[in-house]
XYZ file of C-alpha atoms in Angstrom:
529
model
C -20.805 0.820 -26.931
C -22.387 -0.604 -23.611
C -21.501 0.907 -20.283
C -22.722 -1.047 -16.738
C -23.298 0.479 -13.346
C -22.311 -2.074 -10.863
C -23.887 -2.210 -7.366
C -21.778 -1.132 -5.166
C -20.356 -2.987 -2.364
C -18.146 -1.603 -0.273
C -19.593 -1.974 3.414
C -21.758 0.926 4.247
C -21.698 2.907 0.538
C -25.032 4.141 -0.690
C -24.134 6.047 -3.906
C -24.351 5.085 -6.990
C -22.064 5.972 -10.176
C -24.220 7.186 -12.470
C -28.144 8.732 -12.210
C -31.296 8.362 -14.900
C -30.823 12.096 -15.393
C -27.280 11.718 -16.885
C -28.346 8.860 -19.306
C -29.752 10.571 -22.279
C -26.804 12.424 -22.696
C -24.581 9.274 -22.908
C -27.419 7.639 -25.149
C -27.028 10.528 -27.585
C -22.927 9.907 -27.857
C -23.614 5.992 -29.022
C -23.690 4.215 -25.430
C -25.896 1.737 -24.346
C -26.681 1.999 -20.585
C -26.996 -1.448 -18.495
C -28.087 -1.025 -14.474
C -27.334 -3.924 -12.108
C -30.524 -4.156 -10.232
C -31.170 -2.043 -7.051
C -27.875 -0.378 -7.497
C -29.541 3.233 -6.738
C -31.624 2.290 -4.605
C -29.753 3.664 -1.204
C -29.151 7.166 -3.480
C -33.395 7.511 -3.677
C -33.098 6.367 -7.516
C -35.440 3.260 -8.289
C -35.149 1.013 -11.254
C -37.892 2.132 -12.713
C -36.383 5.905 -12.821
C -33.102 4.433 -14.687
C -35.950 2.458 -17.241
C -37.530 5.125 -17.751
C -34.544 7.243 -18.503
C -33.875 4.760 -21.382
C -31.641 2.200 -19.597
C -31.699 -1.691 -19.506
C -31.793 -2.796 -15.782
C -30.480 -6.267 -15.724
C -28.631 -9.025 -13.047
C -25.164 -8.946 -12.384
C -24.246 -11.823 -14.656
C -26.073 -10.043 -17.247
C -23.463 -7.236 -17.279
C -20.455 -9.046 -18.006
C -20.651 -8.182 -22.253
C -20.229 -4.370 -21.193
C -17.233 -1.864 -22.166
C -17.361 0.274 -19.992
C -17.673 -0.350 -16.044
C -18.870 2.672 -13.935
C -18.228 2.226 -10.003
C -17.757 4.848 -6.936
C -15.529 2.070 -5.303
C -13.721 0.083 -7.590
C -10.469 -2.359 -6.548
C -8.308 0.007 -4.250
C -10.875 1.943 -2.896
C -12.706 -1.159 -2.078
C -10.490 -3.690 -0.833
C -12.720 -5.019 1.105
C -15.094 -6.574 -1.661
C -13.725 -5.087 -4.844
C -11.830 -8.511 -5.989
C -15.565 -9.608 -6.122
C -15.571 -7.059 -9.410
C -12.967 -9.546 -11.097
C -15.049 -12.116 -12.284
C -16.839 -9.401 -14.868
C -13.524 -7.594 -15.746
C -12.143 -9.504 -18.477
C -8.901 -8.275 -20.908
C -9.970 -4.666 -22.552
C -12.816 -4.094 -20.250
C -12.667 -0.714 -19.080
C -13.502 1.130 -15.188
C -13.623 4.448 -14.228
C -14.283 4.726 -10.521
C -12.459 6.036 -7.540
C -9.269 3.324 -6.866
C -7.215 4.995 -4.625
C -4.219 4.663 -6.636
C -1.526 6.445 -4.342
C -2.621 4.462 -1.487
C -3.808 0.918 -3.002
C -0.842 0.594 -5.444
C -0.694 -2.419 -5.481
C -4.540 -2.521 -6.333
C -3.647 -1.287 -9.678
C -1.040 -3.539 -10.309
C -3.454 -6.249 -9.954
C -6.090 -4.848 -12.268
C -3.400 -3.948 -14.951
C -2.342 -7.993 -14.228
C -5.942 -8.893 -15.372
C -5.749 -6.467 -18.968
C -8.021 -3.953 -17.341
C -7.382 -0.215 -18.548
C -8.647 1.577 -15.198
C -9.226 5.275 -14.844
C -8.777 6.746 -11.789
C -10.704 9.886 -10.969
C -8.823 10.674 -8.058
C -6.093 11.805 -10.722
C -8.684 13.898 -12.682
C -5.931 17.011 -13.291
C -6.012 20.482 -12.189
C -7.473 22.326 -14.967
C -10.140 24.711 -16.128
C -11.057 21.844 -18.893
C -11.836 19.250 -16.181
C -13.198 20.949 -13.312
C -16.488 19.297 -14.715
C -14.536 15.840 -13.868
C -13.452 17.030 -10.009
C -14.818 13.954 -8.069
C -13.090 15.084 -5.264
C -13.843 18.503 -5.729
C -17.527 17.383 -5.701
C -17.260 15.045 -2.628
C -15.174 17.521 -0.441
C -17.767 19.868 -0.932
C -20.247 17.457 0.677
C -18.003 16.419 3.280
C -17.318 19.780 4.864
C -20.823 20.772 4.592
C -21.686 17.132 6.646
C -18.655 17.200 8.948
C -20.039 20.783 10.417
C -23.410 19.544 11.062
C -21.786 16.658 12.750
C -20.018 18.522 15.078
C -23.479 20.494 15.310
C -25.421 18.058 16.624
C -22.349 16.766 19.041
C -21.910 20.264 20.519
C -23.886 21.045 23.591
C -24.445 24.644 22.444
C -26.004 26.203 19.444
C -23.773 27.572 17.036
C -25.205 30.890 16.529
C -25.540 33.648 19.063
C -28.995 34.315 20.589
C -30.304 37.718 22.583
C -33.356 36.292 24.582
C -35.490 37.482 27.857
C -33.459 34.674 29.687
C -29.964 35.590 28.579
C -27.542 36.363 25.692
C -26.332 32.775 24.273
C -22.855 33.578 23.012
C -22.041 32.034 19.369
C -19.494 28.922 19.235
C -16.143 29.449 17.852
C -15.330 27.451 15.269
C -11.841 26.288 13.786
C -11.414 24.786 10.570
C -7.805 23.545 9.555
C -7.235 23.148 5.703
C -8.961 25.611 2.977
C -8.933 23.399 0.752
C -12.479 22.349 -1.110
C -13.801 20.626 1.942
C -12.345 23.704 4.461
C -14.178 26.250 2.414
C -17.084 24.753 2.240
C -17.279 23.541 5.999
C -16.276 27.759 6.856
C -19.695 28.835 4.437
C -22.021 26.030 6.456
C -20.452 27.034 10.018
C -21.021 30.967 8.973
C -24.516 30.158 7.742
C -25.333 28.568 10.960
C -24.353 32.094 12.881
C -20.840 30.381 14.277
C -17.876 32.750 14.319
C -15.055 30.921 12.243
C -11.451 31.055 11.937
C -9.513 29.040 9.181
C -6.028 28.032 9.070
C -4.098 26.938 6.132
C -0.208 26.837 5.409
C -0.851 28.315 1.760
C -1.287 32.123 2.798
C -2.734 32.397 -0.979
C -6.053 31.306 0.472
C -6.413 33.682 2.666
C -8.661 35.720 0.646
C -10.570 33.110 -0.219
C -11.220 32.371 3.873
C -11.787 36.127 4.236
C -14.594 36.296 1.460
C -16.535 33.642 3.732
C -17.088 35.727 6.383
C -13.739 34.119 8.065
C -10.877 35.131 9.897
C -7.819 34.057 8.656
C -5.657 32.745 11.166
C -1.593 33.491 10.777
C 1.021 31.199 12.830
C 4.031 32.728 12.028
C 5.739 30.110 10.422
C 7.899 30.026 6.877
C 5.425 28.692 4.370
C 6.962 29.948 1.812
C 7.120 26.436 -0.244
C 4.282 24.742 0.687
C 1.962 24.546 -2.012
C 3.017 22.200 -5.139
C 2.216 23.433 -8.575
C -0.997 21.593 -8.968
C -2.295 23.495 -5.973
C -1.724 21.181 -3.509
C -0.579 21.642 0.408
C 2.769 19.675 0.130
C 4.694 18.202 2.826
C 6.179 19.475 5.182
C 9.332 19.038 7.004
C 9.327 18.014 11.104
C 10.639 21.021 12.702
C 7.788 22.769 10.987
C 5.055 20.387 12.531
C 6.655 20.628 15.438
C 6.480 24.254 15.613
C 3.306 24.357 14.187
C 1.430 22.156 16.763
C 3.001 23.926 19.574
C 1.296 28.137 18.107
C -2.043 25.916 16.711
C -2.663 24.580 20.454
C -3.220 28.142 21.769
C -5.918 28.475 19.193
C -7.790 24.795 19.244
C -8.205 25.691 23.289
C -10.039 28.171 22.443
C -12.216 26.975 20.043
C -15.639 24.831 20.985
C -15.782 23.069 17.222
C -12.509 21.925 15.324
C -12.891 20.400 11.776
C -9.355 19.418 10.362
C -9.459 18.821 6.467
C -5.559 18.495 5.893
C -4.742 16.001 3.740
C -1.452 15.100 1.046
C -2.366 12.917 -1.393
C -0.155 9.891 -1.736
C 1.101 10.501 2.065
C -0.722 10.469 5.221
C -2.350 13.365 7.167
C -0.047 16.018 9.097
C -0.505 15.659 12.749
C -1.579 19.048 13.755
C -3.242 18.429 17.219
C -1.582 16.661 19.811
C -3.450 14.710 22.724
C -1.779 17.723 24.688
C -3.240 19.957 22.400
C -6.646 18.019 23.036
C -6.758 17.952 26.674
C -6.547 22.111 26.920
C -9.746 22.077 25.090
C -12.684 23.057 27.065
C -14.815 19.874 28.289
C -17.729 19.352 25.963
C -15.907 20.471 22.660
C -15.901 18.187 19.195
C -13.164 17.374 16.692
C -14.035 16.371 13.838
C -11.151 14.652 11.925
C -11.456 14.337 7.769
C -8.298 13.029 7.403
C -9.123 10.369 9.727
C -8.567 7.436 6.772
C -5.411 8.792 6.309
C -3.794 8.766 9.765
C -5.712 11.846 11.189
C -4.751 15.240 11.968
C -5.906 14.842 15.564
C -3.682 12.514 16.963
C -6.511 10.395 19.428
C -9.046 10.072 16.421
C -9.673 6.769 15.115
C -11.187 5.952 11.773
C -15.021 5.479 12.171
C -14.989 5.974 15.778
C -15.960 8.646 17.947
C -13.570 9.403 21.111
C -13.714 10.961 24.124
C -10.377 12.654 25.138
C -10.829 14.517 28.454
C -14.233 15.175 28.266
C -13.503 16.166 24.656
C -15.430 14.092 21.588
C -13.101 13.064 18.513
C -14.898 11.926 15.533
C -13.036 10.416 12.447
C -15.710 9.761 9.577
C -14.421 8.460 6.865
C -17.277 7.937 4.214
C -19.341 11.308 4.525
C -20.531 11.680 1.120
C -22.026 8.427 1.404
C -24.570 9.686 4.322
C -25.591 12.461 1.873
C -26.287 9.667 -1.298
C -28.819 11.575 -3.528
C -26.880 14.982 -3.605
C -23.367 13.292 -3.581
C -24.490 10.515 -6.195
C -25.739 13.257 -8.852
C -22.202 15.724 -8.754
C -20.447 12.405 -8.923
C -22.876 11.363 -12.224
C -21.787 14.367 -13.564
C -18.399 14.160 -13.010
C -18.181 10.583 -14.329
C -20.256 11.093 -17.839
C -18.463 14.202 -18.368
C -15.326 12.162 -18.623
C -16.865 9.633 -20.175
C -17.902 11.562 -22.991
C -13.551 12.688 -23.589
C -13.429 9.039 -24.745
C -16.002 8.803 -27.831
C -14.627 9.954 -31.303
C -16.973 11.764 -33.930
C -17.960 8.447 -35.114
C -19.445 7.771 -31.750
C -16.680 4.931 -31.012
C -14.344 4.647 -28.080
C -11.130 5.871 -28.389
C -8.490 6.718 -26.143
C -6.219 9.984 -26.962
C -3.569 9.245 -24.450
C -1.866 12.447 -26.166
C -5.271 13.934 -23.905
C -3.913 15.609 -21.028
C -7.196 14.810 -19.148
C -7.354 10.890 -20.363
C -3.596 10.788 -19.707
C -3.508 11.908 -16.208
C -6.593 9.557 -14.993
C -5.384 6.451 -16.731
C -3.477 4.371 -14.321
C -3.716 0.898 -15.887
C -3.832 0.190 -19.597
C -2.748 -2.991 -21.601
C -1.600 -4.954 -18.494
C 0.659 -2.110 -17.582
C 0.577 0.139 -14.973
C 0.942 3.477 -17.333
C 0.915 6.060 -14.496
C 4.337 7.243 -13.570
C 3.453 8.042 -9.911
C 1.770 4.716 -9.025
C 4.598 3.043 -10.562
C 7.334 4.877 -8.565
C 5.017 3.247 -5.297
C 5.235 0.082 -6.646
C 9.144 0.258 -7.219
C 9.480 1.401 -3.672
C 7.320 -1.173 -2.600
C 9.458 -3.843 -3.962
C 12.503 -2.523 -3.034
C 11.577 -2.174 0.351
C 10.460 -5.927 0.561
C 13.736 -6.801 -0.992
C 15.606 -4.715 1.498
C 13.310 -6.366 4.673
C 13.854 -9.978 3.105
C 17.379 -9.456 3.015
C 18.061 -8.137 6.397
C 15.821 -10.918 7.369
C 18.030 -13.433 5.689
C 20.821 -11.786 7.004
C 19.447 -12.427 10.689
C 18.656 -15.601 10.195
C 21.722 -16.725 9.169
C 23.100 -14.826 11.910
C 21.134 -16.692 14.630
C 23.425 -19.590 15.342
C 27.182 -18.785 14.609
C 28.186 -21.871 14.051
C 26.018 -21.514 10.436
C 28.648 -19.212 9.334
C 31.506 -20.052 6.599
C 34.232 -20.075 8.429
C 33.070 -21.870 11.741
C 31.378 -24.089 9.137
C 34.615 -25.037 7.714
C 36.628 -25.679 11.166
C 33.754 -27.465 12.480
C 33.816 -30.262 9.139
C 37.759 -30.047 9.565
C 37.963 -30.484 13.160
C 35.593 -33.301 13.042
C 36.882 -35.417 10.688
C 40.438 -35.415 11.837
C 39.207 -36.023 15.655
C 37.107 -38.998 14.320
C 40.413 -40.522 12.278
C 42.519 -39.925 15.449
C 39.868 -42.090 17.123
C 41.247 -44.803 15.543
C 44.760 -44.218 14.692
C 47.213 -40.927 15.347
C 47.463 -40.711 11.516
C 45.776 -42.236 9.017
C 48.700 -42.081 6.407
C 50.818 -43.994 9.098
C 49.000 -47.346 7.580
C 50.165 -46.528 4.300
C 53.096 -47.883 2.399
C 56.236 -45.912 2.606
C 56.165 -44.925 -0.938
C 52.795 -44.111 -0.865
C 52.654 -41.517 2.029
C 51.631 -38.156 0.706
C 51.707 -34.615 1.624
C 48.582 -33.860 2.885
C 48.759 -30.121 1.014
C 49.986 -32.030 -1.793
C 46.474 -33.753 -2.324
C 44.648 -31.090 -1.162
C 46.357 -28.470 -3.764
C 45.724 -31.626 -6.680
C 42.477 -32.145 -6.052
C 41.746 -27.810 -5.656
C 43.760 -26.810 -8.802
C 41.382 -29.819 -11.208
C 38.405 -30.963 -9.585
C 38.630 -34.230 -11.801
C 41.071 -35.264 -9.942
C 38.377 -35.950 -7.354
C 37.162 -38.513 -9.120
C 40.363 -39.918 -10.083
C 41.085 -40.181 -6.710
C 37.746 -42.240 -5.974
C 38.020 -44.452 -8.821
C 41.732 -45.289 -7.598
C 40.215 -46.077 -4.250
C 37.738 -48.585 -5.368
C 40.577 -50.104 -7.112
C 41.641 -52.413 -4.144
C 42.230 -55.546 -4.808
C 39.557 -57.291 -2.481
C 36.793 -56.910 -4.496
C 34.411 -57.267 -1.522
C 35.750 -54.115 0.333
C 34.057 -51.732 -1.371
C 35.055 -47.574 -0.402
C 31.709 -45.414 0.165
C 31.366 -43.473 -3.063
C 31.137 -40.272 -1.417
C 34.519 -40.309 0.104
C 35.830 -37.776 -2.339
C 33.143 -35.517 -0.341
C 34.964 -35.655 2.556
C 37.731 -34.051 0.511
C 35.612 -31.287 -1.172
C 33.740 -30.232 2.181
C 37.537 -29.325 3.688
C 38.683 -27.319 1.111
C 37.874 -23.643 0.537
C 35.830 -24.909 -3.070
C 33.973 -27.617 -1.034
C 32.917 -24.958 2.002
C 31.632 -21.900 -0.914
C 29.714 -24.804 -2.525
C 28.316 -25.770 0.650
C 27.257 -22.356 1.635
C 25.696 -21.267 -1.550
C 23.605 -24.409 -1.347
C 21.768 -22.753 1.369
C 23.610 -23.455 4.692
C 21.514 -26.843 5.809
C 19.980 -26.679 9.250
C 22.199 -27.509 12.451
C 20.196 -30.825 12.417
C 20.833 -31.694 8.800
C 25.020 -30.321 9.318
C 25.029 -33.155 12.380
C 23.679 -35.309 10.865
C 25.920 -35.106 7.738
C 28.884 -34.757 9.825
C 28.072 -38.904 11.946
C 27.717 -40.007 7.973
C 31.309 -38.546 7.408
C 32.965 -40.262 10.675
C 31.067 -43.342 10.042
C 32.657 -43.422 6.139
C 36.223 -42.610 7.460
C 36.079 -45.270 9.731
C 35.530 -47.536 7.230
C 37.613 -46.454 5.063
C 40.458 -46.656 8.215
C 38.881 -50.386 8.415
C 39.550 -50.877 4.619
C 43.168 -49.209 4.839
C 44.571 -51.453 7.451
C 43.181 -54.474 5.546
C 44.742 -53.371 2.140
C 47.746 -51.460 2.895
C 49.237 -52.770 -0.158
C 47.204 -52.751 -2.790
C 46.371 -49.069 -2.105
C 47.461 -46.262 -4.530
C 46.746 -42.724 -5.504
């Protein structure tokens, strides 16, 4: 069994999927380990660590033979330079990375369209068996412990409180917003830097959990009775409660020098919680520091990747922190990765997937050109059916642009301009006919409705006259079809032809009858139907 580690290549990423220290334990299940050259080199690990570890470190083309492909970014999380990855994924190859499968659907529908199986470990389940597989566990951790130094370093105050010959130096107040992983871990690096802290979350289960940091736990009195889902998750919640929300958490973000929001739903995007309102009653000189930036943002003037001054308040929406903290973030990822890794070799040290495997189950989003996951699929369905719904009010408009495109203005307009071009030329065509040879006009109209042969009866009967060097335009019987009901459904199913194309259809038709008026008066009596 061979397993590569790709190079990554998203813009600015400096991690790498898998260290020299996690090697010998993959070695020791039956893999092979194959290093694209340089790839931990931003993380502080050198080839020569990963050859020394007992791995191969080879070019990119040299990779392509492998089984198993081992990425931070892969296709979804990288859509910036992940379709680069395509030309090495063949049918069967396998990829465990990050994909960002509730946001890049479509992503995974395009690696399951290649034969890729893809494992996503965004979708690593909630369970005491894979906490050892939490990637985002492990990368929330480092971004809450970055995002407070961040706002550290911004602030133009120390955090902790200092008693000197000059002065007391009062302690910033700190306000973190989500206790989730990232929350809980931004509260213990605020604390540890002598900030006071309060915490918000809408799951009052967590309180304890704040309180054991050295945190106050901050109560809005709201109904959050429903608002964790049973994995543990904050779910979503409705707009009145936002509302309401946003209004009792501005008392408390004007307050506070340092606000780190961490609230995130995965699959959706971020809760507003802090309105530019909200901002702008912050004291000049205060940070935000948005998490949930990539997803929309809690704070509604961050930006992602930017840092933004709101009335003499600074925003700041990182989106890639784990990747400024490589080494540290690149070995709990390693970890995480060869842990799961290691769920997919038998006892006779061969791959095998046990999709009966609640772990291996709830990670694989792509197998067998299928996408297998039930949630990504239920994107991609509403994808589609919102296209189709957008294409079809689109057609619907179009059609809708120019009246005189619809069916029954369509109809008058062929009916009203054929008889005004025969009354051009006579009051009635059927007055050049023989007596006994003047028809009802609903006569031919219901023969030629009730059997559409009779169309072409009728045409061959016309080229019947007896000069054979007056010849009837072969598409007379048209004229026919396009004025009844059959001839004006047919005409509209075919697509209703531009207002050009109808025009120019319609000068064809007058120019036809008129000769056919020409040939009437000529051969009034060798004409019969």
């Amino acid at each position: 069994m061979e397993v590569a580690v790709l190079k990554e290549t998203y813009p600015g990423e400096q991690r790498v999927a898998l260290i020299p220290a996690s090697i010998p334990k993959l070695e020791k299940s039956g893999f092979r380990v194959f290093i694209e050259t340089g790839a931990g080199d931003a993380a502080g690990f050198a080839d020569q660590l990963y050859v020394d570890a007992g791995a191969q470190v080879v070019d990119r083309s040299e990779l392509a033979n492998a089984d198993v492909f081992l990425q931070v970014r892969s296709l979804g999380a990288n859509t910036v330079e992940g379709r680069s990855d395509l030309d090495l994924l063949s049918q069967g190859k396998i990829v465990i990375g990050m994909c960002d499968p509730l946001g890049q659907p479509e992503s995974i529908a395009e690696m399951a369209s290649h034969g890729v199986t893809q494992f996503a470990l965004e979708m690593v389940p909630r369970i005491s068996r894979a906490q050892s597989m939490d990637v985002l566990s492990s990368m929330a951790t480092i971004a809450g412990y970055r995002a407070v130094l961040l706002a550290a370093v911004e602030l133009p105050q120390m955090f902790p409180m200092n008693m000197t010959a000059a002065g007391t130096l009062t302690p910033a107040q700190v306000f973190i917003i989500g206790a989730g992983v990232a929350g809980l871990q931004a509260i213990a690096t605020a604390r540890r830097l002598g900030a006071v802290v309060r915490a918000y979350d809408v799951r009052p289960a967590v309180k304890e959990q704040v309180e054991s940091l050295g945190a106050k736990f901050v109560e809005l009195d709201l109904d959050t009775g429903d608002a964790e889902d049973a994995g543990g998750y904050a779910k979503e919640m409705g707009d009145d409660f936002i509302s309401l929300q946003q209004q009792k958490m501005a008392e408390v973000v004007a307050e506070s020098d340092v606000v780190i929001t961490t609230a995130a739903i995965p699959g959706r995007e971020a809760p507003l919680l802090i309105t530019t309102e909200a901002v702008r009653g912050m004291k000049p000189g205060s940070v935000i520091v948005d998490l949930a930036a990539e997803r929309g943002g809690n704070s509604e003037p961050s930006r992602p990747d930017e840092r933004v001054i709101e009335s003499g308040v600074v925003v700041l929406g990182p989106t890639n922190l784990p990747s400024e903290i490589p080494n540290h973030a690149s070995q709990m990822y390693s970890n995480n990765v060869a842990r799961l890794l290691l769920e997919m070799v038998d006892e006779d040290q061969h791959l095998f997937l046990d999709l009966d495997d609640e772990i291996i189950n709830g990670t694989l989003v792509a197998h067998e050109g299928v996408v297998v996951n039930h949630r990504v699929s239920d994107l991609l369905d509403a994808t589609c059916e919102e296209v189709a719904g957008v294409a079809n009010v689109d057609s619907q408009e179009s059609v809708g642009v120019d009246d005189s495109l619809s069916s029954d203005k369509l109809g008058d307009e062929v009916t009203d301009h054929i008889s005004d071009s025969v009354d051009m030329e006579d009051d009635s065509t059927h007055d050049t006919l023989p007596p006994d040879h003047d028809l009802d006009d609903k006569e031919v109209d219901e023969s030629l409705t009730e059997d559409p042969s009779n169309v072409g009866d009728a045409e061959d009967s016309l080229r019947g006259i007896e000069d054979d060097d007056d010849v009837l335009p072969h598409d007379l019987s048209s004229v026919d079809d396009e004025n009844d009901d059959t001839g004006e459904q047919d005409l509209i199913e075919d697509g209703l032809e531009s207002d050009i194309e109808e025009s120019q259809k319609l000068e064809l038709m007058s120019d036809d009858l008129d000769d056919v008026e020409e040939s009437h008066e000529d051969d009034q009596d060798g004409l019969s139907l």
